[in-house]
CSV table of C-alpha atoms in Angstrom, one decimal:
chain,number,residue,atom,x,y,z
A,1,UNK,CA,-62.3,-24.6,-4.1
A,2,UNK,CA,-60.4,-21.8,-6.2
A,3,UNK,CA,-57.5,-22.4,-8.6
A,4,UNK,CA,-57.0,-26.1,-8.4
A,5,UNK,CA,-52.9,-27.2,-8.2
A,6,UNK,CA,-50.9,-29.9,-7.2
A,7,UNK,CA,-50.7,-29.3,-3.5
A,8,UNK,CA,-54.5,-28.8,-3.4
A,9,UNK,CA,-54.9,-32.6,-5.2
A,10,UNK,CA,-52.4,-34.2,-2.7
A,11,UNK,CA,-54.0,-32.9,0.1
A,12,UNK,CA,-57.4,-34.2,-1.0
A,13,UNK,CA,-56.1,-37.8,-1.5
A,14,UNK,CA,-53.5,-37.7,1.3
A,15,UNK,CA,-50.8,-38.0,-0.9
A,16,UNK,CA,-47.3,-36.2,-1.3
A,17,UNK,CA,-47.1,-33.5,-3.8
A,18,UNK,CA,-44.6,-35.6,-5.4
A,19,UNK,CA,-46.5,-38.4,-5.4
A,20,UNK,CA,-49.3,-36.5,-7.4
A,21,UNK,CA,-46.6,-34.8,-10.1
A,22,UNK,CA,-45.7,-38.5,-10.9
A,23,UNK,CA,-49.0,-39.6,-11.5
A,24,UNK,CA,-50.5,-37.0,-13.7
A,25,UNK,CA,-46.7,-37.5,-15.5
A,26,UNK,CA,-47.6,-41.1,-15.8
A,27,UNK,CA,-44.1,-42.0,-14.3
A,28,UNK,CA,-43.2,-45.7,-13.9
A,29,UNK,CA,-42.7,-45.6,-10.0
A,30,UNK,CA,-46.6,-44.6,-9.0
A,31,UNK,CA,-49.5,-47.5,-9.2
A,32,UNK,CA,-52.0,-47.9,-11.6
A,33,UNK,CA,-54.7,-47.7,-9.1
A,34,UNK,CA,-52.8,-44.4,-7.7
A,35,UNK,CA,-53.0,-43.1,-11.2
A,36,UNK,CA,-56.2,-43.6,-11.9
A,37,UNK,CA,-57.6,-41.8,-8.2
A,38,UNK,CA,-55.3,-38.7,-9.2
A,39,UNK,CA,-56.9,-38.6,-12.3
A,40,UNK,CA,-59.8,-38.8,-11.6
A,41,UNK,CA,-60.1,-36.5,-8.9
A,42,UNK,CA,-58.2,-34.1,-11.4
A,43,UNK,CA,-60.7,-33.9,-14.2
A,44,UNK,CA,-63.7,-34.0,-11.0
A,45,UNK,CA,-61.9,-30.7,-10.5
A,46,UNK,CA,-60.9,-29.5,-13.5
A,47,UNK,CA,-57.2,-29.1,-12.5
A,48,UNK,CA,-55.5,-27.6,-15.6
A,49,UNK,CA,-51.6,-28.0,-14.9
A,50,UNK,CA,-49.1,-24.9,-15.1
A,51,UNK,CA,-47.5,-25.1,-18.7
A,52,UNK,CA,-44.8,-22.8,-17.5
A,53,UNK,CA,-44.3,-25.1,-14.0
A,54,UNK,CA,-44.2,-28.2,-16.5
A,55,UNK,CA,-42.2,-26.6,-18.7
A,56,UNK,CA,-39.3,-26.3,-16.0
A,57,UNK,CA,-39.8,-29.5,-14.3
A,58,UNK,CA,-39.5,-31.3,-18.1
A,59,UNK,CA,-36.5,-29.5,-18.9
A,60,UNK,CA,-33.6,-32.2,-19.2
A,61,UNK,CA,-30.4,-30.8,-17.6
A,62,UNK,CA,-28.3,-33.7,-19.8
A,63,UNK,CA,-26.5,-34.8,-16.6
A,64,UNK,CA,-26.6,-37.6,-14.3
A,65,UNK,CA,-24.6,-37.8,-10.7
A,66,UNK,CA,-22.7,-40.7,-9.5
A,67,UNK,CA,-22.1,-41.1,-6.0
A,68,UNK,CA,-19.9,-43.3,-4.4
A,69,UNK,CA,-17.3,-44.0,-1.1
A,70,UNK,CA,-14.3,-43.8,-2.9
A,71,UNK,CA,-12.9,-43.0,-6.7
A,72,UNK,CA,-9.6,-44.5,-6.0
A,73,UNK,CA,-11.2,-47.9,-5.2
A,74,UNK,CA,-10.5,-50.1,-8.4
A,75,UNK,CA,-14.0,-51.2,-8.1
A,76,UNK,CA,-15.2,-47.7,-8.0
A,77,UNK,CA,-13.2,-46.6,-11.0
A,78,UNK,CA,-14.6,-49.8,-13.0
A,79,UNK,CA,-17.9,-49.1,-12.6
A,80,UNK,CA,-17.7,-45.4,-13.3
A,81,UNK,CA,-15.8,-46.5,-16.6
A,82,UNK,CA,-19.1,-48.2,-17.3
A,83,UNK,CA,-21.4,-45.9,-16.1
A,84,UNK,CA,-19.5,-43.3,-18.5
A,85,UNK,CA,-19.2,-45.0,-21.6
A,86,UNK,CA,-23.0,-45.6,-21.6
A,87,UNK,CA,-23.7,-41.9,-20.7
A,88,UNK,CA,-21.3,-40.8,-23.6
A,89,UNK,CA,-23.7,-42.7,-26.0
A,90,UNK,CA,-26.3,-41.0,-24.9
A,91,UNK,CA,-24.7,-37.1,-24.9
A,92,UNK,CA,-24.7,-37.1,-21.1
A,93,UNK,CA,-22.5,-35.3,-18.5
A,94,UNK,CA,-21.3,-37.3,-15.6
A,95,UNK,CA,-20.8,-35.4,-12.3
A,96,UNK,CA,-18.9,-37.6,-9.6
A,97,UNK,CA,-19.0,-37.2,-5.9
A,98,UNK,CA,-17.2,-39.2,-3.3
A,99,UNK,CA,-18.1,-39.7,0.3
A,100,UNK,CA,-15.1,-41.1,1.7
A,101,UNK,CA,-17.5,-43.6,3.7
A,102,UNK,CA,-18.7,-40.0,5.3
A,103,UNK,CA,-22.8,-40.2,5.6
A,104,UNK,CA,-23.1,-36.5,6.5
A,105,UNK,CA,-21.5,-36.0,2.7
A,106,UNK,CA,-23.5,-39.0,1.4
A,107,UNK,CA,-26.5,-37.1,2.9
A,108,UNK,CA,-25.8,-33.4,1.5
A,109,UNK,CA,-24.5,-34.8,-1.8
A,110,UNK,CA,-27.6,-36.3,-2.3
A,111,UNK,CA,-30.1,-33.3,-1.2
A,112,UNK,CA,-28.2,-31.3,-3.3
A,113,UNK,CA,-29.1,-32.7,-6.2
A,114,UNK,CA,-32.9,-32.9,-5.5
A,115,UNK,CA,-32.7,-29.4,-6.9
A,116,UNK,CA,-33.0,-30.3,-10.4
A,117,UNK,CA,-29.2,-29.9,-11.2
A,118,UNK,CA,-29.3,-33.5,-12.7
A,119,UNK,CA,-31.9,-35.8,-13.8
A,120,UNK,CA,-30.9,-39.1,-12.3
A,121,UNK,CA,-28.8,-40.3,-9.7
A,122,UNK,CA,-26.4,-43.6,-9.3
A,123,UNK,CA,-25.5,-44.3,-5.6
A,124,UNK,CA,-23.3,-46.8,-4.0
A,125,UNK,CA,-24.3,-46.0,-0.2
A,126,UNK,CA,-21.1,-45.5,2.6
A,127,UNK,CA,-21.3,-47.8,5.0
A,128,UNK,CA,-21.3,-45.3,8.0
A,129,UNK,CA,-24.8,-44.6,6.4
A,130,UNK,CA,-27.8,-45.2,9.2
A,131,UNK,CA,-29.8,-42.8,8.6
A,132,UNK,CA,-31.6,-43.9,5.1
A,133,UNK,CA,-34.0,-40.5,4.6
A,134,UNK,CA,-32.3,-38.9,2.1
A,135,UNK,CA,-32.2,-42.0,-0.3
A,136,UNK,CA,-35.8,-42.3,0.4
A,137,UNK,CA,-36.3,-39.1,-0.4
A,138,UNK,CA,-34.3,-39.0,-3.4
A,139,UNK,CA,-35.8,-42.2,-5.2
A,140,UNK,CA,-39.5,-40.6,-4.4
A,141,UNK,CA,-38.2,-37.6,-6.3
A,142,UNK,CA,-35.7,-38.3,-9.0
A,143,UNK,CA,-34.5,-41.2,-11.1
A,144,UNK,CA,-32.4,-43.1,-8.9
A,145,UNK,CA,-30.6,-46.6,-9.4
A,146,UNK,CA,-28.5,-48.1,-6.7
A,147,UNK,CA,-25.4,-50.4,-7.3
A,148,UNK,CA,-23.3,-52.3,-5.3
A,149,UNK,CA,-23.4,-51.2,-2.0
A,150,UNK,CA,-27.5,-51.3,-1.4
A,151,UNK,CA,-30.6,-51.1,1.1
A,152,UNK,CA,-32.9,-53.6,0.1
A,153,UNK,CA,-36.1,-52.2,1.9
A,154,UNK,CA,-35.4,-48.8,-0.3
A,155,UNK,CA,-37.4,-49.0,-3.6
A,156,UNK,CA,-35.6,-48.9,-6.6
A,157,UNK,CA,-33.6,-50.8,-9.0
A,158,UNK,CA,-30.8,-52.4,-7.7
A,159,UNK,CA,-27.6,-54.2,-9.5
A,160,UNK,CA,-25.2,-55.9,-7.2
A,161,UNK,CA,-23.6,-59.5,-7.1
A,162,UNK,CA,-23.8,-63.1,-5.5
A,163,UNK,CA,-22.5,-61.8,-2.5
A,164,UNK,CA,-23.7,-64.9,-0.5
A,165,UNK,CA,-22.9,-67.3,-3.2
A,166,UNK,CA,-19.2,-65.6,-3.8
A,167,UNK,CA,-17.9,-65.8,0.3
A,168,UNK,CA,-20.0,-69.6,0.3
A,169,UNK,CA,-17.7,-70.6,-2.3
A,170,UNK,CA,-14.7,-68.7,-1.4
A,171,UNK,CA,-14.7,-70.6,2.5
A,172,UNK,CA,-15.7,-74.3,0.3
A,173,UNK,CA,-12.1,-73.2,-1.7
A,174,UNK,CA,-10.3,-72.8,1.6
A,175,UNK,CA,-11.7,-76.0,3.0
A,176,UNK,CA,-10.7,-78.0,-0.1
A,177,UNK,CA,-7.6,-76.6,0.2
A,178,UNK,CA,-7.0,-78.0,3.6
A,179,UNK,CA,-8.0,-74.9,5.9
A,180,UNK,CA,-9.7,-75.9,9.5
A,181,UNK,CA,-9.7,-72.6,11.0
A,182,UNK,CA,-10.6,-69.6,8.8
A,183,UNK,CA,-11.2,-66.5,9.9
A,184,UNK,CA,-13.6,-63.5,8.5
A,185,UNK,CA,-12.5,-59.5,8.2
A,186,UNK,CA,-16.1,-58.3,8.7
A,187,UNK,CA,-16.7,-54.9,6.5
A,188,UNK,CA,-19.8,-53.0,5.0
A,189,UNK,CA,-21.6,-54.6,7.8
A,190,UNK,CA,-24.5,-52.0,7.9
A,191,UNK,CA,-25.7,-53.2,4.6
A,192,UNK,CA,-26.9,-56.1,3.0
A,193,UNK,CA,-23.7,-56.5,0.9
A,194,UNK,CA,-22.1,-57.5,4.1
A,195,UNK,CA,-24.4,-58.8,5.7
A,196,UNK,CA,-24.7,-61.4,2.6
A,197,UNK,CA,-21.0,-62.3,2.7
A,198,UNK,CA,-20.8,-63.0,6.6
A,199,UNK,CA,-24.2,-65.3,6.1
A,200,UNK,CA,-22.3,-67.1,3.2
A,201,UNK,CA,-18.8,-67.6,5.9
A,202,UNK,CA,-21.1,-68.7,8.2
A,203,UNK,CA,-23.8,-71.2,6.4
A,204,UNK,CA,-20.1,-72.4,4.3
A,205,UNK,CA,-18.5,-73.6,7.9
A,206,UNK,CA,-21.9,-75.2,9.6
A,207,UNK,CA,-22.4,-77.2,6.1
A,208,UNK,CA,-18.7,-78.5,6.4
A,209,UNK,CA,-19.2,-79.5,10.4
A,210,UNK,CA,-16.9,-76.2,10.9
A,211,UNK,CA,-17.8,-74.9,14.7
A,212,UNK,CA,-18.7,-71.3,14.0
A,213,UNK,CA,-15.9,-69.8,16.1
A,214,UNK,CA,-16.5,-65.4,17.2
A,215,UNK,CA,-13.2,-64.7,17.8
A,216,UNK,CA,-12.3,-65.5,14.4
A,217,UNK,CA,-14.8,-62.6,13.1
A,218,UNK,CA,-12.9,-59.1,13.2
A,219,UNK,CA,-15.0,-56.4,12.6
A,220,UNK,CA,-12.9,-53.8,10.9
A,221,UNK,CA,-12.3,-49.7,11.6
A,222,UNK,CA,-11.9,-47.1,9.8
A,223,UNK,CA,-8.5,-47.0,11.1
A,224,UNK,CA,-5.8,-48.6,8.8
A,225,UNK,CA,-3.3,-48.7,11.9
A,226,UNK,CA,-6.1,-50.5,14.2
A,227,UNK,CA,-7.1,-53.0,11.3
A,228,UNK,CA,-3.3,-53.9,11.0
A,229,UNK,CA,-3.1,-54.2,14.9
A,230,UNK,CA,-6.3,-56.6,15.2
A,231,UNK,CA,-5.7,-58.6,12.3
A,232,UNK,CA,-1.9,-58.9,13.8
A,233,UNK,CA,-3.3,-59.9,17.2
A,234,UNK,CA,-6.1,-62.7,15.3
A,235,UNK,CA,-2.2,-64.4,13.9
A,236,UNK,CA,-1.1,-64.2,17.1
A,237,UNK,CA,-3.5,-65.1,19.7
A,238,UNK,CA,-5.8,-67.5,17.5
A,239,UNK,CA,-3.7,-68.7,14.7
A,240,UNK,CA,-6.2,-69.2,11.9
A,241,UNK,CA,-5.3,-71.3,8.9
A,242,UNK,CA,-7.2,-69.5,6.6
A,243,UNK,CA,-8.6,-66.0,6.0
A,244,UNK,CA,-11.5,-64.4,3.9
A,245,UNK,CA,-11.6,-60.7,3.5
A,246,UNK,CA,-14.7,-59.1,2.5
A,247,UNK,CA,-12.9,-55.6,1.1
A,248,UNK,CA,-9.6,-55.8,-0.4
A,249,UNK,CA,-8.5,-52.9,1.9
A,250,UNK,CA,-8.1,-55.5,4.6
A,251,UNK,CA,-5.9,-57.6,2.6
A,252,UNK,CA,-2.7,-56.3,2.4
A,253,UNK,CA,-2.6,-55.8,6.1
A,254,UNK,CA,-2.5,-59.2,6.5
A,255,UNK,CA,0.5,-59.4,4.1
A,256,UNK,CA,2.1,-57.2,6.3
A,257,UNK,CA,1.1,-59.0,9.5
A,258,UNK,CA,2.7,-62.4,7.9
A,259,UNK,CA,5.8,-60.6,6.8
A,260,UNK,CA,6.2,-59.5,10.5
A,261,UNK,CA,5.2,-63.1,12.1
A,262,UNK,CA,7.8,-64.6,9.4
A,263,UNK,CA,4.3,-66.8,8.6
A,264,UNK,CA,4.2,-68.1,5.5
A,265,UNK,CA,1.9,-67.6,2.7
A,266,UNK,CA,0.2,-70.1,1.7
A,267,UNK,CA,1.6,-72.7,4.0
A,268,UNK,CA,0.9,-70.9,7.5
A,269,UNK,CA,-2.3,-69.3,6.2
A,270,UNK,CA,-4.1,-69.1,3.1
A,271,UNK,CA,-6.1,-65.9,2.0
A,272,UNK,CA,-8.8,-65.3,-0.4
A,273,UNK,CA,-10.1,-61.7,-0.4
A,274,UNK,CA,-13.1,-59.7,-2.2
A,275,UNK,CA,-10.8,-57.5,-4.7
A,276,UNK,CA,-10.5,-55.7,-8.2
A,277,UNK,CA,-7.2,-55.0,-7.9
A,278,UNK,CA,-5.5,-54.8,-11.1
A,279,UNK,CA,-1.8,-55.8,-8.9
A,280,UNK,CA,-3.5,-59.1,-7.0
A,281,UNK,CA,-1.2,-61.1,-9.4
A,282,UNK,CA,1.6,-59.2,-9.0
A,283,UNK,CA,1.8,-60.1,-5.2
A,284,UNK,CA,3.8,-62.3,-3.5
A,285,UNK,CA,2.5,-64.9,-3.4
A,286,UNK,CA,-0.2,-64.0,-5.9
A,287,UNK,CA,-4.0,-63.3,-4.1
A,288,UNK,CA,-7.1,-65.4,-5.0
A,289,UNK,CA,-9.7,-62.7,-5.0
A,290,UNK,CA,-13.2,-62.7,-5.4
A,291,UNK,CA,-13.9,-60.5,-8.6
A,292,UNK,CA,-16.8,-58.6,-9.2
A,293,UNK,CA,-18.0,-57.0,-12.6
A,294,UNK,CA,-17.2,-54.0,-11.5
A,295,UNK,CA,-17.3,-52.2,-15.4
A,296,UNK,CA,-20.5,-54.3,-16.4
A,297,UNK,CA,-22.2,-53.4,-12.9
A,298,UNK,CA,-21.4,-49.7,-13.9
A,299,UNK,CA,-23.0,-50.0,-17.6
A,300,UNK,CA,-26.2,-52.0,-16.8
A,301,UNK,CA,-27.1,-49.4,-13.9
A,302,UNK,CA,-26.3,-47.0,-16.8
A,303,UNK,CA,-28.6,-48.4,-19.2
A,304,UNK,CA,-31.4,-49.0,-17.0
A,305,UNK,CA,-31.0,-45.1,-15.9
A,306,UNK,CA,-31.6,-44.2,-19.1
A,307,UNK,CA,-34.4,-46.8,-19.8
A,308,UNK,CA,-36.2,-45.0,-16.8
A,309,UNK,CA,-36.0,-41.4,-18.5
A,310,UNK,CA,-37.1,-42.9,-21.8
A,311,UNK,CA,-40.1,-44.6,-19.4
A,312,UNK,CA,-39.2,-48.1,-21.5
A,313,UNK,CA,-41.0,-51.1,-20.0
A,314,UNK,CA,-39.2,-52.4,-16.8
A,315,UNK,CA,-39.8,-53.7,-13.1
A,316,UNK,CA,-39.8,-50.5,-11.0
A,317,UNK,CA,-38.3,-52.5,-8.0
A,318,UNK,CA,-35.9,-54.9,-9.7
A,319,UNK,CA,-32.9,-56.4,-8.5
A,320,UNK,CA,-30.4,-57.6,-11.2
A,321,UNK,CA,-27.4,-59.9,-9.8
A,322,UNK,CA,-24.4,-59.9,-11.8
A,323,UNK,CA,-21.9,-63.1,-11.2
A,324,UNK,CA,-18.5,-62.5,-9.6
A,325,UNK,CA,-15.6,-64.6,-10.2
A,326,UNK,CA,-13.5,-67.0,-8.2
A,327,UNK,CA,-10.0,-66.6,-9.7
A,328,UNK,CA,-7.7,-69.5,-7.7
A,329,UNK,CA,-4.0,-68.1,-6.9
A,330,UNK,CA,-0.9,-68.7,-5.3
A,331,UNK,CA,-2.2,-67.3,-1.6
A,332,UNK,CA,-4.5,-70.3,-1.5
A,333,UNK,CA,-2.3,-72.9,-3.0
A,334,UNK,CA,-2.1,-76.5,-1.2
């Protein structure tokens, strides 16, 4: 068969070249029983691997991306606080790259740095992202660990938070708190983060006897004017008594619609929004938010990045779910 290489092994077992590097690396993501066939076939062969090749492909560029929609996002900047501190520890560089909910950047961010310019990658997908390829590709080539903002049929470890559970008990708050009409700002709705928090509105209202109501679901834009305009017309035309928000950017709009209707907050409508701001107290009135760990999320994707380059003993396809916080304030006051 001539010199015996990589692409000469994958082609005999059907595999990806990839695939096959892994294996004879011993890397965490490929099989046992993968493993074994590779190996196998490698020594029926006598397949001698390229010391130079390995040498290149071994060599540690001390530098892991973080990508994410926005820095300016207080949950963004949290969680890259975290992800940094860890990476400090360990001598690493931190390169940051922000989408601005683009998926064409998401998409040439992340091919980019295929090239061996880092050697993992930390991803919080935009939510204009469709076409999943890229992460695929990515997480079958490099160390990749996905927080927040995931794809749950993308291997991979995963850290995010009771997204269900949080928007279940935010609408139970609102109930108790006397609201009979609450209505949803529907965000991230491409992903399973939002897909989560709309299922916990929902299954919150139908276990209170709440009719599930569509025109109190506004799906928002990435328009702030056209947010402002439909959440101004949901005051207007349907007169909810209660609101949850499932980003924080759609929560000051509705401030701003209020102010304008001269409705009160809380007595007209009471608001409860997904949020890290550091200024929710310092609104008037005060905004309960949902609170995520935004820093810890950061640190334990962090630490399980570097647990996959040390190849420590962990569950390839894990997903790890941090608790958010209900924190009760004046917007939802009876």
């Amino acid at each position: 068969m001539g010199n015996i290489n990589i692409k000469k092994l994958a082609l005999e077992l059907n595999l990806s070249t990839a695939t096959v590097s892994r294996a004879l690396g011993d890397s965490y993501q490929i099989s046992s029983e993968t493993k074994r066939k590779v190996l196998e076939l490698a020594k029926s062969l006598n397949y001698e691997p390229n010391p130079i090749a390995s040498n290149l492909r071994n060599q540690k560029s001390k530098t892991i991306a973080v990508i994410v929609p926005e820095v300016a996002n207080h949950f963004f900047s949290l969680a890259i606080n975290g992800i940094e501190e860890i990476a400090r520890k360990r001598d690493y560089h931190v390169l940051i790259y922000q989408t601005h909910e683009n998926s064409a950047a998401e998409i040439a961010f992340t091919l980019r740095l295929l090239s061996g310019r880092v050697d993992g990658i930390l991803i919080s997908t935009s939510s204009e992202t469709n076409d999943k390829q890229h992460l695929i590709e990515a997480s079958q080539s490099i160390p990749v660990v996905f927080f927040d903002r995931v794809y749950e049929d993308i291997e991979g470890v995963k850290i995010i938070t009771d997204d269900y559970e949080s928007a279940y008990q935010a609408v139970q708050h609102l109930i108790e708190s006397g609201c009979k009409k609450i209505a949803y700002l529907l965000a991230l709705n491409n992903l399973s983060t939002g897909e989560k928090r709309l299922n916990g509105y929902l299954t919150a209202l139908a276990d209170n006897g709440i009719p599930y109501d569509q025109d109190l679901i506004i799906a928002s834009t990435t328009s702030n004017d056209q947010n402002y305009t439909l959440i101004k017309n949901l005051l207007t035309n349907n007169k909810p008594d209660g609101i949850l928000s499932s980003i924080e950017e759609l929560a000051f709009p509705c401030y701003y619609a209020c102010r304008e209707l001269n409705l009160n907050i809380p007595r007209d409508l009471k608001i409860i929004s997904f949020s890290n701001l550091d200024c929710a107290p310092l609104l008037n009135p005060s905004l309960t938010t949902i609170t995520q760990p935004a820093f810890e999320i950061g640190s334990e994707a962090a630490c399980i990045l570097f647990k996959i380059f040390d190849k420590r003993c962990f569950e390839p396809n894990e997903t790890r779910i941090l608790k958010s916080v209900l924190i009760k304030r004046e917007s939802t006051a009876i």
